[in-house]
Short mmCIF file of C-alpha atoms in Angstrom, two decimals:
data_model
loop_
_atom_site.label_atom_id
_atom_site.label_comp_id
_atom_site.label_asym_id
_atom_site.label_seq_id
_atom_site.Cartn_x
_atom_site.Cartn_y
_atom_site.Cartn_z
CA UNK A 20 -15.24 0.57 -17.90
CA UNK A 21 -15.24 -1.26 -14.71
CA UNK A 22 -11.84 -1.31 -12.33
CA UNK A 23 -11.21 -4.87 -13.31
CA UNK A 24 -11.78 -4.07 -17.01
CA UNK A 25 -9.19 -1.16 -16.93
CA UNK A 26 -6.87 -3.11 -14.44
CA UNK A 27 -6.92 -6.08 -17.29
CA UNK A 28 -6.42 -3.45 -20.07
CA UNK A 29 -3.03 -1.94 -18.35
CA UNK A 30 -1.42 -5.06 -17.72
CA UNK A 31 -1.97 -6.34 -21.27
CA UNK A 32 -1.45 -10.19 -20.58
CA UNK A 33 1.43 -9.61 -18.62
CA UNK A 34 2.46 -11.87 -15.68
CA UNK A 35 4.20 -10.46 -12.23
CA UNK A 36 6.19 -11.91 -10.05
CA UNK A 37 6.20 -9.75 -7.33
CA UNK A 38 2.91 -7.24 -6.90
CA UNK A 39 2.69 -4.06 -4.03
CA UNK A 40 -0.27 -2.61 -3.14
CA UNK A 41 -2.00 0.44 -1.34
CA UNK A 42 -5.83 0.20 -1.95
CA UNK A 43 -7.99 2.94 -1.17
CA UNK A 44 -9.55 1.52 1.88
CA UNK A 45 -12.92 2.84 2.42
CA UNK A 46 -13.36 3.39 6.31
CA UNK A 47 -16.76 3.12 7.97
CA UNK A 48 -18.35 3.43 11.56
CA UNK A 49 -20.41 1.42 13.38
CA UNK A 50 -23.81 2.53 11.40
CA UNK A 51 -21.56 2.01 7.75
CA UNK A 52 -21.30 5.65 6.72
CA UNK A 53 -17.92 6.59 6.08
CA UNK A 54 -16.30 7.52 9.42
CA UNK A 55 -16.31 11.46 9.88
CA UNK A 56 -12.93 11.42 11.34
CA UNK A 57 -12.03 10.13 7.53
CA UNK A 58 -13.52 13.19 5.88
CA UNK A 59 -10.01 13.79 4.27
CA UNK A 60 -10.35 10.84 2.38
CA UNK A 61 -12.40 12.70 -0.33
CA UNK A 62 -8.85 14.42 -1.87
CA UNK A 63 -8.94 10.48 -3.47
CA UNK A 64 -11.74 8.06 -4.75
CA UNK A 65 -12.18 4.73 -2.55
CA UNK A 66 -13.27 1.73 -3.27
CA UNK A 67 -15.22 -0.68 -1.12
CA UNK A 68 -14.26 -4.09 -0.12
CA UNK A 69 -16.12 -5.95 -2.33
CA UNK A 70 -14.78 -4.10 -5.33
CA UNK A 71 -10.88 -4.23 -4.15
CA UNK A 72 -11.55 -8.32 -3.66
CA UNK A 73 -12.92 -8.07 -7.07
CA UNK A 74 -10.14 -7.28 -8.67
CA UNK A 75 -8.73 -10.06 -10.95
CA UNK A 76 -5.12 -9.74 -9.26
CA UNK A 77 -4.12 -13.46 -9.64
CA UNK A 78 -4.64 -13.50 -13.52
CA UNK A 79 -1.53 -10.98 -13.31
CA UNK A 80 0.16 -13.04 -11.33
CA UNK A 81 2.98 -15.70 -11.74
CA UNK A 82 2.20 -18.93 -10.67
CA UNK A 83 4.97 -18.34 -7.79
CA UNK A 84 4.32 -15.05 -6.92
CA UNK A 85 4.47 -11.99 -3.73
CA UNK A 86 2.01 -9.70 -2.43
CA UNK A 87 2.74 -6.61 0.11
CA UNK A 88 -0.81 -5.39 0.99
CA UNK A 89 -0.42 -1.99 3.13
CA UNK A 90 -3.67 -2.60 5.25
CA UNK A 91 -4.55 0.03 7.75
CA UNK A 92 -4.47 -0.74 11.57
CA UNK A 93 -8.35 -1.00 11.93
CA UNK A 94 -8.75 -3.35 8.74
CA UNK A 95 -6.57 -5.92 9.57
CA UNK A 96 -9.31 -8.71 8.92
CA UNK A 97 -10.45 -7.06 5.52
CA UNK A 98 -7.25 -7.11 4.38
CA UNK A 99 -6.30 -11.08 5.44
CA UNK A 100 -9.40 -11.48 3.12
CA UNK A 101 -8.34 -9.28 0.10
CA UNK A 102 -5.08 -10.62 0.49
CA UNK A 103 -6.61 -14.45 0.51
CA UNK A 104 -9.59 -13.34 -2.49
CA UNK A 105 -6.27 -12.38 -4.83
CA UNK A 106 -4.99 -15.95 -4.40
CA UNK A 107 -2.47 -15.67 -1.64
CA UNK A 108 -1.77 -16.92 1.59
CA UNK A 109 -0.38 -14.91 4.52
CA UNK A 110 2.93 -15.68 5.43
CA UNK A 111 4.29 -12.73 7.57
CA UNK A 112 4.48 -8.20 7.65
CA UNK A 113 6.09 -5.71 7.60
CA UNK A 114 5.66 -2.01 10.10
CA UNK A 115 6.22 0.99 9.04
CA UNK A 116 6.72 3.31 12.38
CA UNK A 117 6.40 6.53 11.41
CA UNK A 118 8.58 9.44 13.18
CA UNK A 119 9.25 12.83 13.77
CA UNK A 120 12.39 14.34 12.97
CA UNK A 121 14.19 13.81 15.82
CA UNK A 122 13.27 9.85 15.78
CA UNK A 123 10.81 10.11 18.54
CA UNK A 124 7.31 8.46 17.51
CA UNK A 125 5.17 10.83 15.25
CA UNK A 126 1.75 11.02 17.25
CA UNK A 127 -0.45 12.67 14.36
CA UNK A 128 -1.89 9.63 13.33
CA UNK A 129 -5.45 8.94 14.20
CA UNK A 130 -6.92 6.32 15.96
CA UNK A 131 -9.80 5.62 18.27
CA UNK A 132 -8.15 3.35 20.47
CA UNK A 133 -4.94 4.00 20.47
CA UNK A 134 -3.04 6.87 18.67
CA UNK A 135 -1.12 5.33 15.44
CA UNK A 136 2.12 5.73 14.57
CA UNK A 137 2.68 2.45 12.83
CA UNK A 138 1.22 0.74 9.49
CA UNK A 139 1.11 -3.02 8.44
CA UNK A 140 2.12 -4.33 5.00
CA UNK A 141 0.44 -8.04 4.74
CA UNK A 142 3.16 -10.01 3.21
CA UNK A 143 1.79 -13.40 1.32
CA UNK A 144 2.64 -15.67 -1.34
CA UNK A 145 1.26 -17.86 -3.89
CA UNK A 146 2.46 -21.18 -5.66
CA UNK A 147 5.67 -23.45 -4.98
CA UNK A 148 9.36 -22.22 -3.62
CA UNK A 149 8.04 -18.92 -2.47
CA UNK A 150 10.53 -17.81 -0.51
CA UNK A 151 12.10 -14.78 -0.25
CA UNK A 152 15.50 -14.04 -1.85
CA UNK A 153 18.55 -14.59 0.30
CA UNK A 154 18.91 -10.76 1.10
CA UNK A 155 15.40 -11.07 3.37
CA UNK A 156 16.91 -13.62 5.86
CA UNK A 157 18.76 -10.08 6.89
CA UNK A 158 16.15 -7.86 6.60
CA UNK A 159 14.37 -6.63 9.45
CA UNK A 160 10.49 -6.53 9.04
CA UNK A 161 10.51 -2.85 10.19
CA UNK A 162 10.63 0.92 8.27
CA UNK A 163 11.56 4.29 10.37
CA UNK A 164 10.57 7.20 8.40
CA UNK A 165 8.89 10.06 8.67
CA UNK A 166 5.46 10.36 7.12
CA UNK A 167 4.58 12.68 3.96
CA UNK A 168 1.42 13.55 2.57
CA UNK A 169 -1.67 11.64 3.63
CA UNK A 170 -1.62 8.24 2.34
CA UNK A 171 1.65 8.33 0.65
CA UNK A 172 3.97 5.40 1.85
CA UNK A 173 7.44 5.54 1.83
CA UNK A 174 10.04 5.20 -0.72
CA UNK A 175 12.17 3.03 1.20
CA UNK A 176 10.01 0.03 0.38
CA UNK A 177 10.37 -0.31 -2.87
CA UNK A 178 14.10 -1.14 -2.16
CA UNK A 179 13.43 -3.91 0.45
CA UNK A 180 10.91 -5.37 -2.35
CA UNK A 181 13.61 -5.30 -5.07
CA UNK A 182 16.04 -7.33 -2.75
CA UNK A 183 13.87 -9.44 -1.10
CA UNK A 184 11.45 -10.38 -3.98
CA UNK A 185 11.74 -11.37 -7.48
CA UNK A 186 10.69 -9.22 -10.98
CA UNK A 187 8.70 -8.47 -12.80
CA UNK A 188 7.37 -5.41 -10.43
CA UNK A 189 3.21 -4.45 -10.62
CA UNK A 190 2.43 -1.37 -8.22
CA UNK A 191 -1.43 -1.26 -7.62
CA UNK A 192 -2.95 2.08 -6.89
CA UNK A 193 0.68 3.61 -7.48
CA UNK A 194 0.80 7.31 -7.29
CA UNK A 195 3.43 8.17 -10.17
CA UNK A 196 5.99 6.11 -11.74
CA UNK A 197 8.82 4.04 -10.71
CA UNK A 198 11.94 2.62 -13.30
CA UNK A 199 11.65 -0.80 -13.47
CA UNK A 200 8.20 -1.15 -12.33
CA UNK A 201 4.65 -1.43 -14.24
CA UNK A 202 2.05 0.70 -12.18
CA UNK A 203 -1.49 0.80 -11.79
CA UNK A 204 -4.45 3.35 -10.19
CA UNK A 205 -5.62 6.57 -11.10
CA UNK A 206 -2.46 8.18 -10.00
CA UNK A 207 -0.05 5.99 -11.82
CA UNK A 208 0.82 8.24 -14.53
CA UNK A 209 1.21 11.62 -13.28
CA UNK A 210 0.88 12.66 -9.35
CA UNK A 211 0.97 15.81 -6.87
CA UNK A 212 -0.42 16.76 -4.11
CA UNK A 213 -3.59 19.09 -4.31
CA UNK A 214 -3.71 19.84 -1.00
CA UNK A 215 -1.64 21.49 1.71
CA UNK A 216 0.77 19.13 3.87
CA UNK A 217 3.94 18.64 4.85
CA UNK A 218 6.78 20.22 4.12
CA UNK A 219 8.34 16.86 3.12
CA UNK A 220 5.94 15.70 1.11
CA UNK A 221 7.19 13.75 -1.83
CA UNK A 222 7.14 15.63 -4.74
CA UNK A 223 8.91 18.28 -2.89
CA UNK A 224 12.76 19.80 -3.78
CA UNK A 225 15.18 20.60 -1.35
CA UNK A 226 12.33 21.77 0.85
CA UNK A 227 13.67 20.48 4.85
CA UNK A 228 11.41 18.02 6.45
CA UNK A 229 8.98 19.42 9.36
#
């Protein structure tokens, strides 16, 4: 069964009005083999871009709809195009700035130019009146947390979602479940982490943050 096929299956027809997503961004060097300093990426399947533009996104959409695309610093053009290939148009984003505990900027992030301690979320839309709710026009376009495991985003997005954007909720590439939201990926249904990290990671209990 292809991606598409099983994304179809687990939506069953249904129709979202707001849609987050996290694909698993397959990075590459200038010779396109997957860049070495990426070797961690193997504790999770990617996906090219072909196959993440592939995906039939906009038949699960409403015809007014929301995307939040987290898009990686260096892909910032691949993911205007997934963003544009699921039927939406880019409107603004949204930075998560990752910190340490003490609120200073966390500098383990990689980065060949510059050391990262920020990540975009692509915010589009699709069809007529797609405007955010009136909670947004508060809502600064900014997140200050510190980071978990690798990859995992944090939680405190799906709150600004669920006041500045409509239901029904799809998560793409989710990693476990959330009330109130339908999920998809390979994670969606049950998820820990396999590998050693952080102290805070997120399936941890009463464990203090690094």
């Amino acid at each position: 069964m292809t991606a598409s096929d099983d994304f179809l299956r687990r939506v069953r027809g249904r129709r979202f009005a707001t849609v987050l997503a996290d694909p698993p961004w397959r990075f590459q060097n200038r010779t396109g083999k997957v860049a070495p300093e990426h070797r961690r990426l193997n504790r999770y399947g990617t996906m090219t871009l072909e196959e993440i533009c592939e995906l039939p996104v906009a038949q699960a959409c409403r015809d007014t709809a929301h995307l939040y695309l987290w898009v990686p610093n260096a892909l910032l053009p691949e993911g205007i195009r997934v963003l544009q290939e699921w039927g939406f148009t880019y409107k603004s984003n949204l930075v998560w700035h990752k910190i340490r505990k003490d609120g200073g900027p966390d500098g383990r992030g990689v980065g060949f130019y510059f050391r990262n301690t920020t990540e975009l979320v692509l915010f589009g839309t699709r069809g007529k009146n797609a405007r955010t709710l009136p909670p947004a026009r508060s809502t600064v376009n900014i997140i200050k947390t510190q980071k978990r495991e690798h990859s995992r985003k944090p939680d405190e997005m799906y709150g600004l979602i669920e006041e500045c954007s409509p239901g029904p909720y799809l998560e793409l590439f989710a990693r476990g479940t959330r009330k109130g939201w339908a999920t998809w990926g390979n994670q969606a249904d049950e998820y820990a982490p396999t590998w050693s990290t952080y102290a805070n990671h997120s399936q941890a209990v009463n464990v203090p943050a690094e």
